[in-house]
mmCIF file of C-alpha atoms in Angstrom:
data_model
loop_
_atom_site.group_PDB
_atom_site.id
_atom_site.type_symbol
_atom_site.label_atom_id
_atom_site.label_comp_id
_atom_site.label_asym_id
_atom_site.label_seq_id
_atom_site.Cartn_x
_atom_site.Cartn_y
_atom_site.Cartn_z
ATOM 1 C CA MET A 1 22.564 -22.846 -53.825
ATOM 2 C CA PRO A 2 23.164 -25.918 -51.685
ATOM 3 C CA ASP A 3 20.729 -28.786 -51.798
ATOM 4 C CA ARG A 4 18.022 -28.401 -49.193
ATOM 5 C CA ARG A 5 17.425 -31.584 -47.333
ATOM 6 C CA GLN A 6 13.937 -32.605 -46.370
ATOM 7 C CA PRO A 7 13.310 -34.199 -42.990
ATOM 8 C CA ASP A 8 13.173 -37.981 -43.107
ATOM 9 C CA SER A 9 10.482 -38.232 -40.456
ATOM 10 C CA PRO A 10 7.047 -39.323 -41.718
ATOM 11 C CA THR A 11 5.447 -37.358 -38.855
ATOM 12 C CA ASP A 12 6.407 -34.081 -40.492
ATOM 13 C CA ASP A 13 3.797 -31.398 -39.761
ATOM 14 C CA ASN A 14 3.931 -29.555 -43.073
ATOM 15 C CA PRO A 15 0.451 -28.291 -43.982
ATOM 16 C CA PHE A 16 1.492 -27.755 -47.617
ATOM 17 C CA ALA A 17 2.904 -31.220 -48.193
ATOM 18 C CA ALA A 18 1.084 -33.752 -50.347
ATOM 19 C CA PRO A 19 -0.611 -36.551 -48.426
ATOM 20 C CA PRO A 20 1.315 -39.822 -48.113
ATOM 21 C CA GLU A 21 0.781 -42.434 -50.769
ATOM 22 C CA GLY A 22 -2.362 -44.452 -50.362
ATOM 23 C CA ARG A 23 -4.142 -41.800 -48.271
ATOM 24 C CA PRO A 24 -6.865 -39.648 -49.880
ATOM 25 C CA ASP A 25 -6.777 -35.851 -49.871
ATOM 26 C CA GLN A 26 -8.264 -34.253 -46.758
ATOM 27 C CA PRO A 27 -9.930 -30.860 -46.438
ATOM 28 C CA TRP A 28 -7.904 -28.088 -44.835
ATOM 29 C CA GLN A 29 -8.017 -27.845 -41.026
ATOM 30 C CA PRO A 30 -6.353 -25.291 -38.793
ATOM 31 C CA ARG A 31 -3.275 -26.400 -36.918
ATOM 32 C CA GLY A 32 -3.738 -27.917 -33.519
ATOM 33 C CA GLY A 33 -5.656 -30.927 -34.739
ATOM 34 C CA GLY A 34 -8.929 -32.067 -33.295
ATOM 35 C CA ASP A 35 -11.935 -30.035 -34.236
ATOM 36 C CA GLY A 36 -9.910 -26.850 -34.574
ATOM 37 C CA GLY A 37 -11.299 -25.252 -31.429
ATOM 38 C CA ASN A 38 -14.706 -24.589 -32.928
ATOM 39 C CA GLY A 39 -16.902 -26.493 -30.515
ATOM 40 C CA ASP A 40 -15.071 -26.607 -27.194
ATOM 41 C CA GLY A 41 -14.678 -22.874 -26.576
ATOM 42 C CA ASN A 42 -10.899 -23.101 -26.502
ATOM 43 C CA GLY A 43 -10.040 -21.103 -29.580
ATOM 44 C CA PRO A 44 -6.707 -19.360 -30.018
ATOM 45 C CA GLY A 45 -7.906 -16.278 -28.127
ATOM 46 C CA ASP A 46 -9.297 -18.154 -25.114
ATOM 47 C CA SER A 47 -7.310 -18.584 -21.939
ATOM 48 C CA GLY A 48 -8.572 -22.109 -21.300
ATOM 49 C CA GLY A 49 -6.708 -25.075 -22.653
ATOM 50 C CA GLN A 50 -3.076 -25.370 -23.586
ATOM 51 C CA ARG A 51 -2.999 -23.360 -26.799
ATOM 52 C CA GLY A 52 -1.173 -20.329 -25.470
ATOM 53 C CA PRO A 53 -1.889 -17.048 -23.740
ATOM 54 C CA ALA A 54 -5.032 -15.088 -24.352
ATOM 55 C CA ARG A 55 -4.959 -12.065 -26.590
ATOM 56 C CA TRP A 56 -5.286 -8.545 -25.348
ATOM 57 C CA ASP A 57 -8.941 -7.574 -25.072
ATOM 58 C CA PRO A 58 -9.299 -3.775 -25.405
ATOM 59 C CA THR A 59 -12.868 -3.927 -24.077
ATOM 60 C CA ASP A 60 -11.707 -5.251 -20.695
ATOM 61 C CA PRO A 61 -11.102 -2.286 -18.355
ATOM 62 C CA ILE A 62 -8.522 -4.158 -16.283
ATOM 63 C CA GLN A 63 -6.319 -4.929 -19.265
ATOM 64 C CA ARG A 64 -6.784 -1.425 -20.640
ATOM 65 C CA ARG A 65 -5.783 0.197 -17.337
ATOM 66 C CA ALA A 66 -2.729 -2.034 -17.028
ATOM 67 C CA ARG A 67 -1.521 -0.940 -20.469
ATOM 68 C CA TYR A 68 -2.367 2.709 -19.736
ATOM 69 C CA ALA A 69 -0.376 2.490 -16.498
ATOM 70 C CA LEU A 70 2.655 1.191 -18.354
ATOM 71 C CA LEU A 71 2.499 3.831 -21.082
ATOM 72 C CA ALA A 72 1.754 6.759 -18.765
ATOM 73 C CA GLY A 73 4.470 5.732 -16.307
ATOM 74 C CA MET A 74 7.035 5.342 -19.063
ATOM 75 C CA TRP A 75 6.233 8.722 -20.613
ATOM 76 C CA GLY A 76 6.086 10.379 -17.193
ATOM 77 C CA PHE A 77 9.576 9.072 -16.478
ATOM 78 C CA PHE A 78 10.857 10.402 -19.815
ATOM 79 C CA PHE A 79 9.317 13.834 -19.194
ATOM 80 C CA GLY A 80 10.910 13.857 -15.733
ATOM 81 C CA ILE A 81 14.330 13.071 -17.204
ATOM 82 C CA PHE A 82 14.004 15.673 -19.950
ATOM 83 C CA GLY A 83 13.183 18.444 -17.488
ATOM 84 C CA ILE A 84 9.405 18.830 -17.783
ATOM 85 C CA PRO A 85 8.424 17.854 -14.239
ATOM 86 C CA SER A 86 4.837 19.085 -14.374
ATOM 87 C CA VAL A 87 3.907 16.693 -17.196
ATOM 88 C CA GLY A 88 5.945 13.929 -15.556
ATOM 89 C CA LEU A 89 4.082 14.434 -12.288
ATOM 90 C CA LEU A 90 0.698 14.358 -14.030
ATOM 91 C CA LEU A 91 1.503 11.208 -16.017
ATOM 92 C CA GLY A 92 3.039 9.560 -12.964
ATOM 93 C CA ALA A 93 -0.087 10.210 -10.902
ATOM 94 C CA LEU A 94 -2.302 8.838 -13.675
ATOM 95 C CA ALA A 95 -0.088 5.767 -14.022
ATOM 96 C CA LEU A 96 -0.281 5.161 -10.269
ATOM 97 C CA TYR A 97 -4.071 5.355 -10.376
ATOM 98 C CA TRP A 98 -4.378 3.091 -13.416
ATOM 99 C CA GLY A 99 -1.848 0.563 -12.108
ATOM 100 C CA ILE A 100 -3.504 0.250 -8.703
ATOM 101 C CA SER A 101 -6.983 0.041 -10.212
ATOM 102 C CA ALA A 102 -5.778 -2.642 -12.651
ATOM 103 C CA LEU A 103 -4.343 -4.733 -9.833
ATOM 104 C CA ARG A 104 -7.406 -4.335 -7.617
ATOM 105 C CA GLY A 105 -10.181 -4.041 -10.211
ATOM 106 C CA LYS A 106 -12.940 -6.483 -10.987
ATOM 107 C CA PRO A 107 -13.242 -7.974 -14.477
ATOM 108 C CA ALA A 108 -16.031 -6.903 -16.790
ATOM 109 C CA ALA A 109 -17.710 -10.328 -16.656
ATOM 110 C CA ALA A 110 -17.613 -10.679 -12.853
ATOM 111 C CA THR A 111 -20.216 -13.090 -11.563
ATOM 112 C CA GLY A 112 -20.390 -11.552 -8.114
ATOM 113 C CA GLU A 113 -20.015 -14.894 -6.333
ATOM 114 C CA PRO A 114 -18.513 -14.673 -2.852
ATOM 115 C CA GLY A 115 -15.047 -16.179 -2.798
ATOM 116 C CA ALA A 116 -14.565 -15.718 -6.539
ATOM 117 C CA PRO A 117 -11.181 -14.274 -7.539
ATOM 118 C CA THR A 118 -11.136 -10.554 -8.244
ATOM 119 C CA GLY A 119 -8.778 -8.252 -10.056
ATOM 120 C CA LEU A 120 -6.232 -9.735 -12.390
ATOM 121 C CA ASP A 121 -6.550 -13.122 -10.651
ATOM 122 C CA ALA A 122 -9.975 -13.532 -12.269
ATOM 123 C CA LEU A 123 -8.338 -13.572 -15.709
ATOM 124 C CA GLY A 124 -6.507 -16.791 -14.949
ATOM 125 C CA PRO A 125 -3.460 -17.519 -17.123
ATOM 126 C CA ALA A 126 -4.061 -14.367 -19.155
ATOM 127 C CA ALA A 127 -3.320 -12.243 -16.082
ATOM 128 C CA ARG A 128 0.451 -12.612 -16.234
ATOM 129 C CA PRO A 129 1.207 -10.068 -18.994
ATOM 130 C CA GLN A 130 -1.389 -7.676 -17.583
ATOM 131 C CA ARG A 131 0.047 -7.947 -14.071
ATOM 132 C CA THR A 132 3.525 -7.349 -15.486
ATOM 133 C CA ALA A 133 2.301 -4.257 -17.334
ATOM 134 C CA ALA A 134 0.531 -2.909 -14.232
ATOM 135 C CA VAL A 135 3.529 -3.463 -11.941
ATOM 136 C CA SER A 136 5.917 -1.977 -14.513
ATOM 137 C CA GLY A 137 3.600 1.006 -14.774
ATOM 138 C CA LEU A 138 3.644 1.405 -10.990
ATOM 139 C CA VAL A 139 7.435 1.282 -10.868
ATOM 140 C CA SER A 140 7.897 3.775 -13.702
ATOM 141 C CA ALA A 141 5.179 6.010 -12.199
ATOM 142 C CA SER A 142 7.002 5.996 -8.876
ATOM 143 C CA LEU A 143 10.220 6.982 -10.622
ATOM 144 C CA ALA A 144 8.445 9.744 -12.568
ATOM 145 C CA ILE A 145 6.913 11.152 -9.387
ATOM 146 C CA LEU A 146 10.261 10.908 -7.603
ATOM 147 C CA LEU A 147 11.990 12.812 -10.413
ATOM 148 C CA ALA A 148 9.297 15.501 -10.465
ATOM 149 C CA MET A 149 9.308 15.933 -6.698
ATOM 150 C CA SER A 150 13.104 16.104 -6.562
ATOM 151 C CA SER A 151 13.053 18.730 -9.306
ATOM 152 C CA TYR A 152 10.513 20.800 -7.366
ATOM 153 C CA ALA A 153 12.463 20.326 -4.115
ATOM 154 C CA LEU A 154 15.652 21.482 -5.829
ATOM 155 C CA GLN A 155 13.909 24.575 -7.195
ATOM 156 C CA LEU A 156 12.480 25.333 -3.758
ATOM 157 C CA ALA A 157 15.782 24.810 -1.938
ATOM 158 C CA TYR A 158 17.725 27.049 -4.359
ATOM 159 C CA LYS A 159 14.971 29.550 -5.083
ATOM 160 C CA ASP A 160 17.284 32.547 -4.588
ATOM 161 C CA PHE A 161 19.642 31.240 -7.263
ATOM 162 C CA TYR A 162 16.846 30.635 -9.773
ATOM 163 C CA VAL A 163 15.293 34.065 -9.166
ATOM 164 C CA CYS A 164 18.702 35.745 -9.504
ATOM 165 C CA ARG A 165 19.482 33.855 -12.699
ATOM 166 C CA ASP A 166 16.089 34.608 -14.251
ATOM 167 C CA ASP A 167 16.288 38.318 -13.358
ATOM 168 C CA ALA A 168 19.853 38.789 -14.619
ATOM 169 C CA LEU A 169 20.035 41.034 -17.673
ATOM 170 C CA THR A 170 23.678 40.467 -18.566
ATOM 171 C CA LYS A 171 26.012 37.484 -18.591
ATOM 172 C CA SER A 172 28.182 38.978 -15.846
ATOM 173 C CA ALA A 173 25.119 39.443 -13.596
ATOM 174 C CA GLU A 174 24.122 35.855 -14.298
ATOM 175 C CA LEU A 175 27.618 34.647 -13.342
ATOM 176 C CA GLN A 176 27.382 36.509 -10.001
ATOM 177 C CA CYS A 177 24.388 34.329 -9.115
ATOM 178 C CA ASN A 178 26.786 31.384 -8.726
ATOM 179 C CA THR A 179 27.733 32.776 -5.290
ATOM 180 C CA LEU A 180 24.267 31.707 -4.053
ATOM 181 C CA LEU A 181 25.031 28.026 -4.705
ATOM 182 C CA PRO A 182 26.771 25.669 -2.264
ATOM 183 C CA ASN A 183 30.252 24.330 -2.958
ATOM 184 C CA ASN A 184 29.207 20.744 -3.564
ATOM 185 C CA PHE A 185 28.079 18.517 -6.433
ATOM 186 C CA VAL A 186 24.662 20.185 -6.696
ATOM 187 C CA GLY A 187 26.288 23.593 -6.924
ATOM 188 C CA GLU A 188 28.606 22.376 -9.682
ATOM 189 C CA VAL A 189 25.696 20.977 -11.663
ATOM 190 C CA LEU A 190 23.519 24.100 -11.382
ATOM 191 C CA LYS A 191 26.348 26.610 -11.816
ATOM 192 C CA VAL A 192 26.034 29.057 -14.717
ATOM 193 C CA ARG A 193 28.885 28.440 -17.142
ATOM 194 C CA GLN A 194 30.818 31.195 -18.868
#
C-alpha cells in the first residue's frame, strides 16, 4: 500500500486528531464551531442560518402534500403507461389536488398576520425542495391524466373494434375485426396480429 500523506496545513479540521503540542485536551464539540447551535435556535434542522437546508418535517401538511403529489403523479404516470388508465387517472387527480394545495397552502405555524407570506414561501429557504416536489408532482399528474384521457378517447373512438374483438370466439373472427380500423398509424398499432 502506498504511503498516505497527511496534509501539511495546521488548520486541518480533523476531529479525531490529537491536539497540537502545548495545547490542552478539549471536550468534544459538534462540528460548526461556536456553541454548537444549542442556544441560538439554528440547529442542523433549522432553516435559519447558513448551516444548510432544513430537514423534511412529516408533521407539516405542506411538505407532506408536496411529497404525496410527487409520488402519486409518478405512479399515476406509470399506471398510464402500463395500460391501467383508471388507476392512473385516480392517482393523477390526487396528485393535482395535493400539488396545488401544497403550493397554495398555509403552514402549520401560520401567525395569521396580514402581509405574511403564505404557502411554501412561508417556509423560507426550506421551500425549494418542497416546491420542486410539488411542481414535479403537478407535471407528472398532468401527464398521467393526459395518458388516461387519451386511452379513454381511443377506446371511445374505436368502440366498434374493441367490441368486435372482445366478442370474437375464434382467431379468424378476431382477425376480421381489423377491417374496422383506419389505415393509419393508430390502426397499425391496434391491429390484431396473426
